[in-house]
PDB file of C-alpha atoms in Angstrom:
ATOM      1  CA  MET A  73       0.000   0.000   0.000  1.00 42.00           C
ATOM      2  CA  THR A  74       2.684   2.478   1.012  1.00 52.00           C
ATOM      3  CA  ALA A  75       4.608   4.700  -1.378  1.00 58.00           C
ATOM      4  CA  ALA A  76       8.312   5.243  -1.824  1.00 78.00           C
ATOM      5  CA  LEU A  77       9.345   8.848  -1.077  1.00 90.00           C
ATOM      6  CA  THR A  78      12.785  10.046  -2.217  1.00 92.00           C
ATOM      7  CA  THR A  79      14.661  13.296  -2.805  1.00 93.00           C
ATOM      8  CA  VAL A  80      17.382  13.589  -5.434  1.00 93.00           C
ATOM      9  CA  ASP A  81      19.892  16.455  -5.178  1.00 94.00           C
ATOM     10  CA  ILE A  82      17.320  18.965  -3.954  1.00 94.00           C
ATOM     11  CA  ILE A  83      18.198  22.603  -3.336  1.00 94.00           C
ATOM     12  CA  ALA A  84      15.587  24.373  -1.210  1.00 94.00           C
ATOM     13  CA  GLY A  85      15.244  27.391   1.034  1.00 92.00           C
ATOM     14  CA  TYR A  86      13.436  30.659   1.613  1.00 92.00           C
ATOM     15  CA  GLU A  87      13.885  33.845  -0.445  1.00 86.00           C
ATOM     16  CA  ASP A  88      17.671  34.378  -0.730  1.00 85.00           C
ATOM     17  CA  ARG A  89      18.600  31.782   1.920  1.00 90.00           C
ATOM     18  CA  THR A  90      19.493  28.258   0.845  1.00 91.00           C
ATOM     19  CA  VAL A  91      18.838  25.651   3.539  1.00 94.00           C
ATOM     20  CA  LEU A  92      19.216  22.356   1.674  1.00 94.00           C
ATOM     21  CA  ASN A  93      21.945  22.188  -0.944  1.00 91.00           C
ATOM     22  CA  GLY A  94      22.049  19.027  -3.061  1.00 91.00           C
ATOM     23  CA  LEU A  95      20.279  16.858  -0.484  1.00 93.00           C
ATOM     24  CA  SER A  96      19.372  13.259  -1.345  1.00 93.00           C
ATOM     25  CA  VAL A  97      17.426  11.038   1.050  1.00 93.00           C
ATOM     26  CA  GLU A  98      15.360   7.899   0.750  1.00 92.00           C
ATOM     27  CA  VAL A  99      12.479   7.229   3.132  1.00 93.00           C
ATOM     28  CA  PRO A 100      11.951   3.504   3.776  1.00 91.00           C
ATOM     29  CA  THR A 101       8.495   2.347   2.783  1.00 91.00           C
ATOM     30  CA  GLY A 102       6.211   1.196   5.588  1.00 92.00           C
ATOM     31  CA  ARG A 103       8.597   2.308   8.321  1.00 94.00           C
ATOM     32  CA  PHE A 104       8.698   4.996  11.037  1.00 96.00           C
ATOM     33  CA  THR A 105      11.372   7.499  10.005  1.00 96.00           C
ATOM     34  CA  VAL A 106      12.479  10.245  12.408  1.00 96.00           C
ATOM     35  CA  VAL A 107      14.504  13.288  11.351  1.00 96.00           C
ATOM     36  CA  ILE A 108      16.789  14.678  14.082  1.00 95.00           C
ATOM     37  CA  GLY A 109      19.288  17.524  14.298  1.00 94.00           C
ATOM     38  CA  PRO A 110      19.935  20.865  16.010  1.00 93.00           C
ATOM     39  CA  ASN A 111      17.746  23.913  15.521  1.00 91.00           C
ATOM     40  CA  ALA A 112      17.872  25.504  12.053  1.00 88.00           C
ATOM     41  CA  CYS A 113      19.639  22.506  10.500  1.00 91.00           C
ATOM     42  CA  GLY A 114      16.954  22.010   7.818  1.00 91.00           C
ATOM     43  CA  LYS A 115      14.701  19.350   9.371  1.00 93.00           C
ATOM     44  CA  SER A 116      11.445  21.230   8.822  1.00 92.00           C
ATOM     45  CA  THR A 117      12.567  22.404   5.392  1.00 93.00           C
ATOM     46  CA  LEU A 118      13.162  18.797   4.377  1.00 94.00           C
ATOM     47  CA  LEU A 119       9.742  17.775   5.688  1.00 93.00           C
ATOM     48  CA  ARG A 120       8.016  20.685   3.928  1.00 92.00           C
ATOM     49  CA  THR A 121       9.742  19.734   0.690  1.00 93.00           C
ATOM     50  CA  LEU A 122       8.705  16.087   1.054  1.00 93.00           C
ATOM     51  CA  ALA A 123       5.134  17.246   1.728  1.00 91.00           C
ATOM     52  CA  ARG A 124       5.054  19.485  -1.370  1.00 91.00           C
ATOM     53  CA  LEU A 125       4.546  22.545   0.807  1.00 90.00           C
ATOM     54  CA  LEU A 126       7.847  23.951  -0.486  1.00 92.00           C
ATOM     55  CA  ARG A 127       9.002  23.616  -4.073  1.00 92.00           C
ATOM     56  CA  PRO A 128      12.739  22.939  -4.410  1.00 93.00           C
ATOM     57  CA  ARG A 129      14.771  25.318  -6.560  1.00 93.00           C
ATOM     58  CA  ALA A 130      16.521  22.338  -8.115  1.00 94.00           C
ATOM     59  CA  GLY A 131      16.469  18.579  -7.827  1.00 94.00           C
ATOM     60  CA  THR A 132      13.471  16.289  -7.575  1.00 94.00           C
ATOM     61  CA  VAL A 133      11.136  14.825  -4.973  1.00 94.00           C
ATOM     62  CA  LEU A 134       9.864  11.435  -6.132  1.00 93.00           C
ATOM     63  CA  LEU A 135       6.715   9.639  -5.018  1.00 91.00           C
ATOM     64  CA  ASP A 136       6.761   6.091  -6.363  1.00 88.00           C
ATOM     65  CA  GLY A 137       9.238   7.272  -8.989  1.00 88.00           C
ATOM     66  CA  ALA A 138       7.062  10.187 -10.201  1.00 91.00           C
ATOM     67  CA  ASP A 139       7.980  13.853  -9.747  1.00 93.00           C
ATOM     68  CA  LEU A 140       5.879  14.916  -6.763  1.00 93.00           C
ATOM     69  CA  HIS A 141       5.520  18.478  -8.034  1.00 90.00           C
ATOM     70  CA  ARG A 142       4.153  17.322 -11.364  1.00 92.00           C
ATOM     71  CA  LEU A 143       1.365  15.223  -9.859  1.00 92.00           C
ATOM     72  CA  PRO A 144      -2.142  16.718  -9.596  1.00 91.00           C
ATOM     73  CA  PRO A 145      -2.636  18.362  -6.155  1.00 88.00           C
ATOM     74  CA  ARG A 146      -5.745  16.304  -5.460  1.00 86.00           C
ATOM     75  CA  GLU A 147      -3.857  13.075  -6.096  1.00 87.00           C
ATOM     76  CA  VAL A 148      -1.073  14.170  -3.750  1.00 90.00           C
ATOM     77  CA  ALA A 149      -3.655  15.013  -1.074  1.00 87.00           C
ATOM     78  CA  THR A 150      -5.004  11.459  -1.248  1.00 85.00           C
ATOM     79  CA  ARG A 151      -1.529   9.990  -0.827  1.00 88.00           C
ATOM     80  CA  LEU A 152       0.279  12.319   1.600  1.00 90.00           C
ATOM     81  CA  GLY A 153      -1.152  13.451   4.937  1.00 88.00           C
ATOM     82  CA  VAL A 154       0.632  16.400   6.550  1.00 89.00           C
ATOM     83  CA  LEU A 155       0.566  17.733  10.118  1.00 86.00           C
ATOM     84  CA  PRO A 156       2.519  21.031  10.317  1.00 82.00           C
ATOM     85  CA  GLN A 157       3.942  22.620  13.440  1.00 77.00           C
ATOM     86  CA  SER A 158       1.334  24.166  15.753  1.00 70.00           C
ATOM     87  CA  PRO A 159      -1.680  24.134  13.407  1.00 77.00           C
ATOM     88  CA  LEU A 160      -4.217  26.868  14.127  1.00 79.00           C
ATOM     89  CA  VAL A 161      -7.362  25.706  15.872  1.00 76.00           C
ATOM     90  CA  PRO A 162     -10.466  26.903  14.027  1.00 75.00           C
ATOM     91  CA  GLU A 163     -12.893  28.683  16.343  1.00 82.00           C
ATOM     92  CA  GLY A 164     -16.201  26.961  17.018  1.00 87.00           C
ATOM     93  CA  VAL A 165     -15.362  23.792  15.058  1.00 92.00           C
ATOM     94  CA  THR A 166     -16.108  20.454  16.685  1.00 94.00           C
ATOM     95  CA  VAL A 167     -13.765  17.488  16.624  1.00 94.00           C
ATOM     96  CA  ALA A 168     -15.980  15.599  14.163  1.00 93.00           C
ATOM     97  CA  GLU A 169     -16.186  18.628  11.856  1.00 92.00           C
ATOM     98  CA  LEU A 170     -12.417  19.094  11.836  1.00 93.00           C
ATOM     99  CA  VAL A 171     -11.719  15.419  11.183  1.00 93.00           C
ATOM    100  CA  ALA A 172     -14.294  15.469   8.358  1.00 91.00           C
ATOM    101  CA  ARG A 173     -12.177  18.093   6.588  1.00 89.00           C
ATOM    102  CA  GLY A 174      -9.710  15.313   5.889  1.00 87.00           C
ATOM    103  CA  ARG A 175     -12.159  14.008   3.315  1.00 87.00           C
ATOM    104  CA  SER A 176     -12.040  17.165   1.155  1.00 84.00           C
ATOM    105  CA  PRO A 177      -9.622  15.665  -1.437  1.00 80.00           C
ATOM    106  CA  TYR A 178     -12.296  13.093  -2.266  1.00 75.00           C
ATOM    107  CA  GLN A 179     -15.115  15.602  -2.791  1.00 71.00           C
ATOM    108  CA  ARG A 180     -16.271  16.635  -6.276  1.00 68.00           C
ATOM    109  CA  TRP A 181     -19.174  18.717  -7.469  1.00 58.00           C
ATOM    110  CA  TRP A 182     -20.862  15.473  -8.515  1.00 58.00           C
ATOM    111  CA  ARG A 183     -19.759  13.547  -5.419  1.00 63.00           C
ATOM    112  CA  GLN A 184     -20.510  15.120  -2.097  1.00 75.00           C
ATOM    113  CA  TRP A 185     -20.542  13.525   1.344  1.00 75.00           C
ATOM    114  CA  SER A 186     -21.046   9.770   1.214  1.00 79.00           C
ATOM    115  CA  SER A 187     -21.286   6.762   3.500  1.00 84.00           C
ATOM    116  CA  ALA A 188     -17.636   6.005   2.642  1.00 85.00           C
ATOM    117  CA  ASP A 189     -16.661   9.447   3.978  1.00 88.00           C
ATOM    118  CA  ALA A 190     -18.656   8.887   7.163  1.00 91.00           C
ATOM    119  CA  GLN A 191     -16.970   5.511   7.655  1.00 91.00           C
ATOM    120  CA  ALA A 192     -13.506   6.993   7.089  1.00 89.00           C
ATOM    121  CA  VAL A 193     -14.156   9.701   9.701  1.00 93.00           C
ATOM    122  CA  ALA A 194     -15.510   7.176  12.209  1.00 94.00           C
ATOM    123  CA  THR A 195     -12.454   4.968  11.688  1.00 91.00           C
ATOM    124  CA  ALA A 196     -10.075   7.923  12.079  1.00 90.00           C
ATOM    125  CA  LEU A 197     -11.766   9.023  15.316  1.00 93.00           C
ATOM    126  CA  ARG A 198     -11.476   5.489  16.671  1.00 90.00           C
ATOM    127  CA  LEU A 199      -7.840   4.982  15.653  1.00 85.00           C
ATOM    128  CA  ALA A 200      -6.819   8.289  17.224  1.00 85.00           C
ATOM    129  CA  ASP A 201      -8.873   7.469  20.333  1.00 86.00           C
ATOM    130  CA  VAL A 202     -10.940  10.670  20.128  1.00 91.00           C
ATOM    131  CA  ALA A 203     -14.373   9.248  19.246  1.00 94.00           C
ATOM    132  CA  ASP A 204     -15.697  10.245  22.668  1.00 95.00           C
ATOM    133  CA  LEU A 205     -14.676  13.854  21.937  1.00 94.00           C
ATOM    134  CA  ALA A 206     -16.487  14.057  18.583  1.00 93.00           C
ATOM    135  CA  GLU A 207     -19.015  16.724  19.608  1.00 93.00           C
ATOM    136  CA  ARG A 208     -16.659  18.860  21.672  1.00 94.00           C
ATOM    137  CA  PRO A 209     -15.143  22.108  20.317  1.00 93.00           C
ATOM    138  CA  VAL A 210     -11.511  21.595  19.349  1.00 91.00           C
ATOM    139  CA  GLU A 211     -10.517  24.809  21.130  1.00 89.00           C
ATOM    140  CA  ALA A 212     -11.730  23.337  24.450  1.00 90.00           C
ATOM    141  CA  LEU A 213      -9.378  20.342  24.342  1.00 89.00           C
ATOM    142  CA  SER A 214      -6.022  19.787  26.015  1.00 83.00           C
ATOM    143  CA  GLY A 215      -2.824  19.897  23.974  1.00 80.00           C
ATOM    144  CA  GLY A 216      -2.551  16.123  23.750  1.00 81.00           C
ATOM    145  CA  GLN A 217      -6.194  15.758  22.761  1.00 86.00           C
ATOM    146  CA  ARG A 218      -5.849  18.425  20.063  1.00 86.00           C
ATOM    147  CA  GLN A 219      -2.802  16.736  18.606  1.00 84.00           C
ATOM    148  CA  ARG A 220      -4.638  13.427  18.396  1.00 87.00           C
ATOM    149  CA  VAL A 221      -7.550  15.200  16.673  1.00 90.00           C
ATOM    150  CA  TRP A 222      -5.207  16.686  14.047  1.00 88.00           C
ATOM    151  CA  ILE A 223      -3.747  13.223  13.503  1.00 86.00           C
ATOM    152  CA  ALA A 224      -7.297  11.897  13.130  1.00 89.00           C
ATOM    153  CA  MET A 225      -7.935  14.489  10.418  1.00 89.00           C
ATOM    154  CA  ALA A 226      -4.822  13.290   8.578  1.00 86.00           C
ATOM    155  CA  LEU A 227      -6.022   9.708   9.011  1.00 86.00           C
ATOM    156  CA  ALA A 228      -9.406  10.584   7.523  1.00 89.00           C
ATOM    157  CA  GLN A 229      -7.525  11.451   4.328  1.00 87.00           C
ATOM    158  CA  ASP A 230      -6.696   7.740   4.187  1.00 84.00           C
ATOM    159  CA  THR A 231      -3.199   8.426   2.897  1.00 87.00           C
ATOM    160  CA  GLU A 232      -0.291   6.052   2.458  1.00 87.00           C
ATOM    161  CA  VAL A 233       2.215   8.467   4.017  1.00 92.00           C
ATOM    162  CA  LEU A 234       1.973  10.671   7.131  1.00 92.00           C
ATOM    163  CA  LEU A 235       4.414  13.571   7.578  1.00 94.00           C
ATOM    164  CA  LEU A 236       4.491  15.300  10.970  1.00 93.00           C
ATOM    165  CA  ASP A 237       6.604  18.290  11.964  1.00 91.00           C
ATOM    166  CA  GLU A 238       7.393  18.139  15.681  1.00 90.00           C
ATOM    167  CA  PRO A 239       4.122  16.437  16.668  1.00 87.00           C
ATOM    168  CA  THR A 240       5.110  16.366  20.362  1.00 84.00           C
ATOM    169  CA  THR A 241       6.026  20.060  20.739  1.00 79.00           C
ATOM    170  CA  TYR A 242       4.356  21.797  23.702  1.00 74.00           C
ATOM    171  CA  LEU A 243       3.044  18.489  25.062  1.00 80.00           C
ATOM    172  CA  ASP A 244       3.883  17.102  28.481  1.00 84.00           C
ATOM    173  CA  LEU A 245       5.690  13.775  28.652  1.00 88.00           C
ATOM    174  CA  ALA A 246       2.559  11.642  29.070  1.00 85.00           C
ATOM    175  CA  HIS A 247       0.919  13.236  26.022  1.00 82.00           C
ATOM    176  CA  GLN A 248       4.140  12.924  24.004  1.00 87.00           C
ATOM    177  CA  ILE A 249       4.196   9.163  24.619  1.00 89.00           C
ATOM    178  CA  GLU A 250       0.480   8.967  23.822  1.00 85.00           C
ATOM    179  CA  VAL A 251       1.016  10.588  20.408  1.00 85.00           C
ATOM    180  CA  LEU A 252       4.133   8.548  19.591  1.00 91.00           C
ATOM    181  CA  ASP A 253       2.418   5.289  20.575  1.00 91.00           C
ATOM    182  CA  LEU A 254      -0.407   6.199  18.191  1.00 87.00           C
ATOM    183  CA  LEU A 255       2.032   6.889  15.346  1.00 90.00           C
ATOM    184  CA  ARG A 256       3.778   3.589  15.979  1.00 93.00           C
ATOM    185  CA  ARG A 257       0.435   1.733  15.782  1.00 89.00           C
ATOM    186  CA  LEU A 258      -0.389   3.490  12.512  1.00 88.00           C
ATOM    187  CA  GLN A 259       2.982   2.501  11.053  1.00 92.00           C
ATOM    188  CA  ARG A 260       2.487  -1.098  12.112  1.00 92.00           C
ATOM    189  CA  ASP A 261      -0.881  -1.014  10.340  1.00 88.00           C
ATOM    190  CA  GLY A 262       0.952  -0.335   7.074  1.00 88.00           C
ATOM    191  CA  ARG A 263       1.555   3.395   6.778  1.00 90.00           C
ATOM    192  CA  THR A 264       4.841   5.169   6.188  1.00 93.00           C
ATOM    193  CA  VAL A 265       5.373   7.710   8.996  1.00 94.00           C
ATOM    194  CA  ILE A 266       7.936  10.519   8.819  1.00 95.00           C
ATOM    195  CA  ALA A 267       8.319  12.833  11.821  1.00 95.00           C
ATOM    196  CA  VAL A 268      10.673  15.561  12.989  1.00 95.00           C
ATOM    197  CA  LEU A 269      11.551  15.072  16.674  1.00 94.00           C
ATOM    198  CA  HIS A 270      13.900  16.872  19.063  1.00 92.00           C
ATOM    199  CA  ASP A 271      14.151  14.171  21.732  1.00 93.00           C
ATOM    200  CA  LEU A 272      16.921  11.740  20.769  1.00 94.00           C
ATOM    201  CA  ASN A 273      15.749   9.040  23.142  1.00 95.00           C
ATOM    202  CA  GLN A 274      12.216   9.155  21.764  1.00 95.00           C
ATOM    203  CA  ALA A 275      13.657   8.971  18.262  1.00 95.00           C
ATOM    204  CA  ALA A 276      15.727   5.925  19.260  1.00 95.00           C
ATOM    205  CA  ARG A 277      12.764   4.230  20.916  1.00 95.00           C
ATOM    206  CA  TYR A 278      10.173   4.713  18.174  1.00 95.00           C
ATOM    207  CA  ALA A 279      12.062   5.014  14.882  1.00 95.00           C
ATOM    208  CA  ASP A 280      12.917   2.212  12.501  1.00 94.00           C
ATOM    209  CA  HIS A 281      15.039   4.661  10.508  1.00 96.00           C
ATOM    210  CA  VAL A 282      16.773   7.863  11.642  1.00 96.00           C
ATOM    211  CA  ILE A 283      17.987  10.716   9.441  1.00 96.00           C
ATOM    212  CA  ALA A 284      20.499  12.889  11.318  1.00 96.00           C
ATOM    213  CA  MET A 285      21.028  16.373   9.861  1.00 94.00           C
ATOM    214  CA  ARG A 286      23.422  19.248  10.428  1.00 94.00           C
ATOM    215  CA  ASP A 287      23.808  22.478   8.428  1.00 92.00           C
ATOM    216  CA  GLY A 288      21.327  21.380   5.762  1.00 92.00           C
ATOM    217  CA  ALA A 289      23.081  18.068   5.076  1.00 93.00           C
ATOM    218  CA  VAL A 290      22.524  14.468   6.104  1.00 94.00           C
ATOM    219  CA  VAL A 291      25.283  13.332   8.451  1.00 94.00           C
ATOM    220  CA  ALA A 292      24.018   9.770   8.859  1.00 95.00           C
ATOM    221  CA  ALA A 293      20.949   7.685   8.100  1.00 95.00           C
ATOM    222  CA  GLY A 294      19.955   4.194   9.182  1.00 95.00           C
ATOM    223  CA  PRO A 295      18.532   2.156  12.061  1.00 95.00           C
ATOM    224  CA  PRO A 296      18.944   3.939  15.426  1.00 95.00           C
ATOM    225  CA  GLY A 297      20.890   1.026  16.877  1.00 93.00           C
ATOM    226  CA  GLU A 298      23.543   1.506  14.199  1.00 94.00           C
ATOM    227  CA  ILE A 299      23.883   5.272  13.889  1.00 94.00           C
ATOM    228  CA  LEU A 300      22.990   6.761  17.291  1.00 94.00           C
ATOM    229  CA  THR A 301      26.451   6.739  18.816  1.00 94.00           C
ATOM    230  CA  ALA A 302      28.277   9.118  21.148  1.00 94.00           C
ATOM    231  CA  ALA A 303      30.425  10.210  18.190  1.00 94.00           C
ATOM    232  CA  LEU A 304      27.355  11.090  16.110  1.00 95.00           C
ATOM    233  CA  VAL A 305      25.746  13.055  18.953  1.00 94.00           C
ATOM    234  CA  ARG A 306      28.980  14.990  19.457  1.00 93.00           C
ATOM    235  CA  ASP A 307      29.322  15.613  15.713  1.00 94.00           C
ATOM    236  CA  VAL A 308      25.715  16.703  15.157  1.00 94.00           C
ATOM    237  CA  PHE A 309      24.834  18.432  18.438  1.00 93.00           C
ATOM    238  CA  GLY A 310      28.249  19.304  19.903  1.00 91.00           C
ATOM    239  CA  LEU A 311      27.271  17.356  23.023  1.00 91.00           C
ATOM    240  CA  ASP A 312      29.434  14.940  24.985  1.00 93.00           C
ATOM    241  CA  CYS A 313      27.467  11.896  26.114  1.00 92.00           C
ATOM    242  CA  VAL A 314      27.491   8.176  26.610  1.00 93.00           C
ATOM    243  CA  VAL A 315      25.089   5.877  24.769  1.00 93.00           C
ATOM    244  CA  VAL A 316      23.898   2.776  26.611  1.00 94.00           C
ATOM    245  CA  PRO A 317      21.136   0.240  25.913  1.00 93.00           C
ATOM    246  CA  CYS A 318      17.746   1.286  27.287  1.00 92.00           C
ATOM    247  CA  PRO A 319      16.859  -1.114  30.144  1.00 92.00           C
ATOM    248  CA  VAL A 320      13.256  -1.319  28.858  1.00 91.00           C
ATOM    249  CA  THR A 321      13.539  -1.508  25.064  1.00 90.00           C
ATOM    250  CA  GLY A 322      17.214  -2.151  24.373  1.00 91.00           C
ATOM    251  CA  ALA A 323      17.248   0.880  22.049  1.00 92.00           C
ATOM    252  CA  PRO A 324      20.134   3.381  22.334  1.00 93.00           C
ATOM    253  CA  LEU A 325      19.774   5.646  25.375  1.00 93.00           C
ATOM    254  CA  VAL A 326      21.657   8.951  25.192  1.00 93.00           C
ATOM    255  CA  VAL A 327      22.962  10.135  28.578  1.00 93.00           C
ATOM    256  CA  PRO A 328      24.364  13.686  28.322  1.00 91.00           C
ATOM    257  CA  GLY A 329      27.300  15.056  30.251  1.00 81.00           C
ATOM    258  CA  ALA A 330      30.054  12.499  29.812  1.00 53.00           C
ATOM    259  CA  GLY A 331      33.387  14.250  30.012  1.00 53.00           C
ATOM    260  CA  GLN A 332      31.919  17.328  31.707  1.00 51.00           C
ATOM    261  CA  PRO A 333      33.017  18.381  35.225  1.00 49.00           C
ATOM    262  CA  GLN A 334      30.528  17.027  37.767  1.00 48.00           C
ATOM    263  CA  PRO A 335      29.555  18.801  41.000  1.00 49.00           C
ATOM    264  CA  VAL A 336      31.438  17.606  44.075  1.00 46.00           C
ATOM    265  CA  ILE A 337      29.870  17.901  47.529  1.00 45.00           C
ATOM    266  CA  ASP A 338      32.433  18.692  50.231  1.00 47.00           C
ATOM    267  CA  GLU A 339      31.346  19.543  53.789  1.00 47.00           C
ATOM    268  CA  GLY A 340      28.120  21.157  52.641  1.00 48.00           C
ATOM    269  CA  VAL A 341      29.745  23.127  49.834  1.00 46.00           C
ATOM    270  CA  ILE A 342      28.948  22.245  46.233  1.00 42.00           C
ATOM    271  CA  SER A 343      31.751  22.902  43.769  1.00 43.00           C
ATOM    272  CA  ALA A 344      32.558  21.870  40.227  1.00 42.00           C
TER     273      ALA A 344
END
């Protein structure tokens, strides 16, 4: 079901600023890919380019071997679901109404709302665990609930690929895990999931494939167990650390501070 998404030598940026310069990446089909890197390294620019929200100045984005920017917009909308950073909450719109907007790519003047649309919305509400919130205004929900509703809207599009830009931003830890668990379930059900995350340990725990970026370039890409090393963290983030197996999952666990002076307690005085 899922599509292959690839970039070939793309150059992309904003106005006179180039962010990505000759970048080539391949997103594994049917896997959970996480893009990591320091602020302003090009993570969101890459995601926006993959989502066709930003046209590259040169190079090509391929969806199943076809130039993404040459495909009809409606076709792209039925194949790629996108959740941007901090989407604006429409005033007075209920959860069910917002999720139903995910069906717009399937509407035509001769084909309005159908039983298939209603079923897709019901399924999306159930998968995102927000069916009990269907009649509530979106603006009245908590941050974690809102994020799950936006994911439900993307699910209602019934797309092969989901792209999410920092889906856990502004959420407390419990809600972050709630959203990431949902994305993992969706990937296991057959979708390709691509997300930008800041937390390295969450990336290591949930990702099948990690793309590490710095200064608009890919430094490393592959399974987290192979590429998330202390050397990579130092190279990409300028942070000394040790990487040990997580006692729960066995995934790499990044522990910052290795090699840094540690506080020493001496007769009630703390010094470094």
